[in-house]
mmCIF file of N, CA and C in Angstrom:
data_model
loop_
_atom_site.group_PDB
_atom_site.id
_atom_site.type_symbol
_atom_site.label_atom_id
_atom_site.label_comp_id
_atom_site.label_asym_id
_atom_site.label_seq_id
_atom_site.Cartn_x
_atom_site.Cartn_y
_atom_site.Cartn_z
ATOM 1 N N UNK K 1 -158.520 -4.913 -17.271
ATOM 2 C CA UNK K 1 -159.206 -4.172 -18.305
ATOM 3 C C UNK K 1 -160.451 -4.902 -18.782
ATOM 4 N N UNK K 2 -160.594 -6.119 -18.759
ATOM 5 C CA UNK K 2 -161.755 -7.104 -19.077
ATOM 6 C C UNK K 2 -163.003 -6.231 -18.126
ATOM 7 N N UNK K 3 -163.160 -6.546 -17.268
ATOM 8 C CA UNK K 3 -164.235 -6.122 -16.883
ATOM 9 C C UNK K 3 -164.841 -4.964 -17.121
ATOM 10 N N UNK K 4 -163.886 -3.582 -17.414
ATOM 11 C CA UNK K 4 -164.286 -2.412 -17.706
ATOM 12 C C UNK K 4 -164.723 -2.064 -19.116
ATOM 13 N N UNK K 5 -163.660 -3.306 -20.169
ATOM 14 C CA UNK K 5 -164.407 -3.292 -20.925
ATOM 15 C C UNK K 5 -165.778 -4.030 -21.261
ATOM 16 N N UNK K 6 -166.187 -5.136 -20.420
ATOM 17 C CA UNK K 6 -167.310 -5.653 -20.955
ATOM 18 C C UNK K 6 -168.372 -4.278 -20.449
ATOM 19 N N UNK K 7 -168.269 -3.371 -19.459
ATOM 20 C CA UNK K 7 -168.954 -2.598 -18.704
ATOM 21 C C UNK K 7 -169.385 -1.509 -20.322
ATOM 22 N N UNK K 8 -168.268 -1.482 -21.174
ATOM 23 C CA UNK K 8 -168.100 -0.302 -21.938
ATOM 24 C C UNK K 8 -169.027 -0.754 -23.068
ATOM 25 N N UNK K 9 -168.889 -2.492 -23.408
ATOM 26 C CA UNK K 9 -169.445 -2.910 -23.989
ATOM 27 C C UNK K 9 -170.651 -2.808 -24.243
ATOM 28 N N UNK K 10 -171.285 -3.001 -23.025
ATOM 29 C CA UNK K 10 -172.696 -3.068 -22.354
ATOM 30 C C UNK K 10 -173.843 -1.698 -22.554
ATOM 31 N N UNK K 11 -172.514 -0.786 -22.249
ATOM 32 C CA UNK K 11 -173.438 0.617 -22.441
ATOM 33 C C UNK K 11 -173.516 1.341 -23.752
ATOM 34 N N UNK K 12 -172.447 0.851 -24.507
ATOM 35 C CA UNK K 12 -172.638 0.985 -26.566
ATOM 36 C C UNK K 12 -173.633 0.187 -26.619
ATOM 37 N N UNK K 13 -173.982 -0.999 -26.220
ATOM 38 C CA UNK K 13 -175.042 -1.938 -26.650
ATOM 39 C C UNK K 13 -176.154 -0.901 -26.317
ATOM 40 N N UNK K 14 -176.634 -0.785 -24.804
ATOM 41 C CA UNK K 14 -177.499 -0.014 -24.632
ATOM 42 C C UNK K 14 -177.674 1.074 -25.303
ATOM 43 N N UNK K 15 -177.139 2.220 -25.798
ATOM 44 C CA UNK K 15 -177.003 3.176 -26.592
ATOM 45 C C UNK K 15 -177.383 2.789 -27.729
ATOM 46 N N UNK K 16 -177.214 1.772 -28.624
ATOM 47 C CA UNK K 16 -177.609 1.385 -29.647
ATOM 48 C C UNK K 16 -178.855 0.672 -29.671
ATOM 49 N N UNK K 17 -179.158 0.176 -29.274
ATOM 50 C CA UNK K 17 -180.580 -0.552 -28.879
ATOM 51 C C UNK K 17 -181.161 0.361 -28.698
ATOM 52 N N UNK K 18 -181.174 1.731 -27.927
ATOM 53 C CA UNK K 18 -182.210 2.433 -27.406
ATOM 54 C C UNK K 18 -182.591 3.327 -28.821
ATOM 55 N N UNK K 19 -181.440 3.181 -29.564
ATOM 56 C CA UNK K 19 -181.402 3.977 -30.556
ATOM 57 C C UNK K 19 -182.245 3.251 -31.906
ATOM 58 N N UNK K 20 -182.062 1.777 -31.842
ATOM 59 C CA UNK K 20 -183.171 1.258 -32.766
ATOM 60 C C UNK K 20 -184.460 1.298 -32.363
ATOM 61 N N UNK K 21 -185.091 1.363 -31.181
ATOM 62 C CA UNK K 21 -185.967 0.851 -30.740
ATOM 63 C C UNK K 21 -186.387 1.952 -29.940
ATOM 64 N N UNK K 22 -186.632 2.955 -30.194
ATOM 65 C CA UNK K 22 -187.190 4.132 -29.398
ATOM 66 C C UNK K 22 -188.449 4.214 -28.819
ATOM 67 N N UNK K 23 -189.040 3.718 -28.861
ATOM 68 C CA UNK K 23 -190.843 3.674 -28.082
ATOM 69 C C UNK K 23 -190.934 2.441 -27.253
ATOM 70 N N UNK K 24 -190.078 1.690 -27.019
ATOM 71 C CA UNK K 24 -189.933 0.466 -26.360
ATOM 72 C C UNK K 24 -189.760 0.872 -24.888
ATOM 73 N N UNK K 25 -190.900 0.832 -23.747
ATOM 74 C CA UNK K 25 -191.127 0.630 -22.580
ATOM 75 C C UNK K 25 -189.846 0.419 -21.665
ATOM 76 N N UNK K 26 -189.766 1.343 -20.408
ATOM 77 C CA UNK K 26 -188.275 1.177 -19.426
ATOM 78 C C UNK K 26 -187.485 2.040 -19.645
ATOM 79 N N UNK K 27 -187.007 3.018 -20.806
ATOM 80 C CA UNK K 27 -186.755 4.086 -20.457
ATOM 81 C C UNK K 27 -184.703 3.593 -20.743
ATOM 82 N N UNK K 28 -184.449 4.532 -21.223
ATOM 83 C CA UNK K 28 -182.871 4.468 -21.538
ATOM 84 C C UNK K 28 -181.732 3.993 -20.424
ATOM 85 N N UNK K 29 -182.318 4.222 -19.068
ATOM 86 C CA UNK K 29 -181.283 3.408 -18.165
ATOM 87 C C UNK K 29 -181.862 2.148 -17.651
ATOM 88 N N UNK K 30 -182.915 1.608 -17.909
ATOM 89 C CA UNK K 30 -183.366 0.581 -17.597
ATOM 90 C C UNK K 30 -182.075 -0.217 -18.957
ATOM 91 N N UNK K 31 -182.723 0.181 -19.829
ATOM 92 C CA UNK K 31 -181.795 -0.026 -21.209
ATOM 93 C C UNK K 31 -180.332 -0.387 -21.272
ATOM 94 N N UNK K 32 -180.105 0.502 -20.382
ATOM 95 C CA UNK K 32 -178.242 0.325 -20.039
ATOM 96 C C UNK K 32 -177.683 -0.872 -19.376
ATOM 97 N N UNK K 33 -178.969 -0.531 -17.683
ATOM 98 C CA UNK K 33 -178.427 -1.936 -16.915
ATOM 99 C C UNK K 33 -178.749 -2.981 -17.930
ATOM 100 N N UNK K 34 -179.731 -3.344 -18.549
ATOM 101 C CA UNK K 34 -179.722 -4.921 -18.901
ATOM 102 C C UNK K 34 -178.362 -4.707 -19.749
ATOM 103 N N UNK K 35 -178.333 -4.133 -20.930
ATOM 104 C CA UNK K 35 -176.616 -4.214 -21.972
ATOM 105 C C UNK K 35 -176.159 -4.276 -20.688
ATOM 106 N N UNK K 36 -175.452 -3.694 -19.846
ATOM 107 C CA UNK K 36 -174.290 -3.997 -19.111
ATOM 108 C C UNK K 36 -174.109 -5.485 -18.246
ATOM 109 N N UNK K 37 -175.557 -5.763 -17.384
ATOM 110 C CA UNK K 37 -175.701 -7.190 -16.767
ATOM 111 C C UNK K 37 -175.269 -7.988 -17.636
ATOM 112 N N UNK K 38 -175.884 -8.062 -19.221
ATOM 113 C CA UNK K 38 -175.769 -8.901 -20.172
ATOM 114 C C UNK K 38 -174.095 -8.971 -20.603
ATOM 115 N N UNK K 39 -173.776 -8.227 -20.602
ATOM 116 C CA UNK K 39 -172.175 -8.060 -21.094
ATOM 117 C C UNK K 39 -171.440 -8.468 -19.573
ATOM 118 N N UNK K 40 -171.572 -8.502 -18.832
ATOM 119 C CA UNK K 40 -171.049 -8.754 -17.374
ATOM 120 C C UNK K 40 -171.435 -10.785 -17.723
ATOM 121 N N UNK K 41 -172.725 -10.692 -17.696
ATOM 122 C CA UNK K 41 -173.013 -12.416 -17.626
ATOM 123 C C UNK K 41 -171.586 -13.110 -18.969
ATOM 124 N N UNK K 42 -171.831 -12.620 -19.864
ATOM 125 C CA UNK K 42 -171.226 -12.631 -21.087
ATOM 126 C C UNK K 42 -169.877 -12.771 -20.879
ATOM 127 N N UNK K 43 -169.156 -12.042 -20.558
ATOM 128 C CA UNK K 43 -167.700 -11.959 -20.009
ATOM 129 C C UNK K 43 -167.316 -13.096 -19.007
ATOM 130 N N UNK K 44 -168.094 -13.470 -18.310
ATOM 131 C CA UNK K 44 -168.147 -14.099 -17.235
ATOM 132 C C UNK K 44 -168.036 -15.476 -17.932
ATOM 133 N N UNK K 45 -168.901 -15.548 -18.567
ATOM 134 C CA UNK K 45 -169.379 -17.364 -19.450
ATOM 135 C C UNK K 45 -168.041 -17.234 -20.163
ATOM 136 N N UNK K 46 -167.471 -16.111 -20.799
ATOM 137 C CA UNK K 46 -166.386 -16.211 -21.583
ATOM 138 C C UNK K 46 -165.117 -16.472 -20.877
ATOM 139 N N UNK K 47 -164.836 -15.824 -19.549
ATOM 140 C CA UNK K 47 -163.319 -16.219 -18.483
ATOM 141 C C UNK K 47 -163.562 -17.442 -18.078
ATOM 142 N N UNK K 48 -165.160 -18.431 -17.892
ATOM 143 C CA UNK K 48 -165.180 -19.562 -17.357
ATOM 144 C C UNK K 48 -164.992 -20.665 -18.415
ATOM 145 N N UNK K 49 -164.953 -20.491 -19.844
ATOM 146 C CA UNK K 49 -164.760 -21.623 -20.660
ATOM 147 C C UNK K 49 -163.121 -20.694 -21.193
ATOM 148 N N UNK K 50 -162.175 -19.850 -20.743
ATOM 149 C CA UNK K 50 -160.923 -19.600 -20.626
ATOM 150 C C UNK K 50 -161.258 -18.782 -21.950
ATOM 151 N N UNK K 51 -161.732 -18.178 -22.530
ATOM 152 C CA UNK K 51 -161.274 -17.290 -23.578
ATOM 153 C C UNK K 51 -161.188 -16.028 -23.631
ATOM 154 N N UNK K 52 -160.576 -15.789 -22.379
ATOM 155 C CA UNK K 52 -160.432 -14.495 -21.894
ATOM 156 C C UNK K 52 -160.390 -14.326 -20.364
ATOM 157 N N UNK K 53 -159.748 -13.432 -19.346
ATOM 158 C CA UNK K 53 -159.727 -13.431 -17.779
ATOM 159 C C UNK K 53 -160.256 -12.242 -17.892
ATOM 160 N N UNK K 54 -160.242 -11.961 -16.608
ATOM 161 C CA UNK K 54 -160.915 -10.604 -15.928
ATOM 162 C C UNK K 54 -159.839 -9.873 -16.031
ATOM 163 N N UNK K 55 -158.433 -9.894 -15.819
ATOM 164 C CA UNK K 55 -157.973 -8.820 -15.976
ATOM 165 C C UNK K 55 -157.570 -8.167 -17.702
ATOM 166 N N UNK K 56 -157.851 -9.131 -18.340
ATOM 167 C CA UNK K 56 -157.202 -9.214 -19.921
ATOM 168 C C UNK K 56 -158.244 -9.048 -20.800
ATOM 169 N N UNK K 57 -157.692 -8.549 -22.337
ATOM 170 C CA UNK K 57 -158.617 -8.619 -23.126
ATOM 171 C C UNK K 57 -158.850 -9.596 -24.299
ATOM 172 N N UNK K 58 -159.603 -10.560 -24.508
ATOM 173 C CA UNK K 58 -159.586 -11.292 -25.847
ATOM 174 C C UNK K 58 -160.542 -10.838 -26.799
ATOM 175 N N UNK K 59 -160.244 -10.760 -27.896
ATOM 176 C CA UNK K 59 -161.483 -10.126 -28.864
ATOM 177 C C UNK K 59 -162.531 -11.683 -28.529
ATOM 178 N N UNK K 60 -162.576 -12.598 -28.764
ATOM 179 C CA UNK K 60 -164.072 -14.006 -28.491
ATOM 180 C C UNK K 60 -164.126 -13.191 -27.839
ATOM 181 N N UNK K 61 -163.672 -13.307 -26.062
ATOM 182 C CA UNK K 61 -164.635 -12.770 -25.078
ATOM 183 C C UNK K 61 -165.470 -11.282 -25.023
ATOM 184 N N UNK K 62 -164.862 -10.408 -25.970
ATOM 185 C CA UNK K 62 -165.555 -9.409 -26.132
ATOM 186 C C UNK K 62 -166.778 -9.127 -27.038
ATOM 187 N N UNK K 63 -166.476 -10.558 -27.717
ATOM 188 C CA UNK K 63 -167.802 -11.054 -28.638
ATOM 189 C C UNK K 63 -168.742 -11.625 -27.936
ATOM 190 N N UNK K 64 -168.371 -12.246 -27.413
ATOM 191 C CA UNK K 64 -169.144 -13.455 -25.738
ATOM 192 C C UNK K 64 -169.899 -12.053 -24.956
ATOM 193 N N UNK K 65 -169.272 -11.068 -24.667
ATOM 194 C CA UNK K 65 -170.116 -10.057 -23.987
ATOM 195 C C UNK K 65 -170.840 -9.147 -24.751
ATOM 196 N N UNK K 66 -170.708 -9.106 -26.244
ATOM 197 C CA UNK K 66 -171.566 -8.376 -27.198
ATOM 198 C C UNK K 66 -172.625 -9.003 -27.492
ATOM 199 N N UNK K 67 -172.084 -10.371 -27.597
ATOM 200 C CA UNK K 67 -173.954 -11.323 -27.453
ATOM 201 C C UNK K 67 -174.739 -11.362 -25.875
ATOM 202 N N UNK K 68 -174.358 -11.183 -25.174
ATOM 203 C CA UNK K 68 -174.568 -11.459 -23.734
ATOM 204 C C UNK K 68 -175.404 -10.510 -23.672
ATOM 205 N N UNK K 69 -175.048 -9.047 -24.229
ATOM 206 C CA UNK K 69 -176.041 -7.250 -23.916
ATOM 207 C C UNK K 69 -176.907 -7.318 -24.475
ATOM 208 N N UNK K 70 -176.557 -8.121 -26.081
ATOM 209 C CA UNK K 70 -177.483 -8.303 -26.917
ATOM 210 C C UNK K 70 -178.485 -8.626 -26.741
ATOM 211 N N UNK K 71 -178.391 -10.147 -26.088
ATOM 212 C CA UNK K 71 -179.429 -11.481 -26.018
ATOM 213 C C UNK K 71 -180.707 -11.142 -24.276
ATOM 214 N N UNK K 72 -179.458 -10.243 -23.556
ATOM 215 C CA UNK K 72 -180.518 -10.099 -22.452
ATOM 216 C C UNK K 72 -181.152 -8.894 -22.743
ATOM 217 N N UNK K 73 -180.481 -8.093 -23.482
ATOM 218 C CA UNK K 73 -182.000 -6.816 -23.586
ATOM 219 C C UNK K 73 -183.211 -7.209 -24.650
ATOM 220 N N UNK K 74 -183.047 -8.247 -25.886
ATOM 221 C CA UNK K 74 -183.816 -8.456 -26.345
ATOM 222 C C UNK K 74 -184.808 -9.512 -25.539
ATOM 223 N N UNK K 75 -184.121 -10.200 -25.086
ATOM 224 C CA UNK K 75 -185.269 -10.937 -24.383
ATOM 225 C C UNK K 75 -185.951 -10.258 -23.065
ATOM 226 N N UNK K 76 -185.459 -9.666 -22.436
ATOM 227 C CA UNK K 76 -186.535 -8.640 -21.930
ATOM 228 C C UNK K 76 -187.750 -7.523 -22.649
ATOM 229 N N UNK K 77 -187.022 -7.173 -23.852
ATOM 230 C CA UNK K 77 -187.716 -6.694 -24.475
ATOM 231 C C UNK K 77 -188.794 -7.354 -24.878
ATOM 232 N N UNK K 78 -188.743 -8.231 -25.173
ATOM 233 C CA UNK K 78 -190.033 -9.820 -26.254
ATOM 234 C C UNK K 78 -190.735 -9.934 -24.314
ATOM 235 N N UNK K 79 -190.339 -10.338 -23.391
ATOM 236 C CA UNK K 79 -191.279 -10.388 -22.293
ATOM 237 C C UNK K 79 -191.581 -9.470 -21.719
ATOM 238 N N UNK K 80 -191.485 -8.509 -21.793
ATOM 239 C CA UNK K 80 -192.520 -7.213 -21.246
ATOM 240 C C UNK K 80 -193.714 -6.485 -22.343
ATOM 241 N N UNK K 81 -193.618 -7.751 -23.901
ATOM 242 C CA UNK K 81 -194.650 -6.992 -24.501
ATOM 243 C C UNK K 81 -196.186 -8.581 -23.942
#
């Protein structure tokens, strides 16, 4: 379930981001993949320091992948202006 949820994670992030930030360049599925990559990297950093596996769910690691969607769509965002 870990992975599907960081996936689920990723695309509320995107959804919400697109939703603060509406005139921001790339377009709503550009938007998605980064939340989801970011929540994928995120999850990932979170099963490798153990606070959470791929098949399981820990609320940290689902925090670990809420900063992960977070941190890579904003910083794409700040380098494409």
């Amino acid at each position: 379930m870990g992975l599907l949820s960081w996936i689920i994670i990723g695309l509320l992030v995107g959804f919400v981001t697109r939703r603060f930030f509406p005139g921001r360049p790339g377009g709503l599925v550009a938007t998605l993949v980064l939340a989801v990559v970011g929540a994928l990297i995120g999850g990932y950093i979170s099963a490798f320091f153990d606070y959470g596996t791929l098949a399981g769910m820990d609320p940290r690691a689902m925090l670990i992948a809420l900063a992960g969607a977070l941190i890579m769509v904003l910083l794409v965002r700040k380098l494409r202006i």
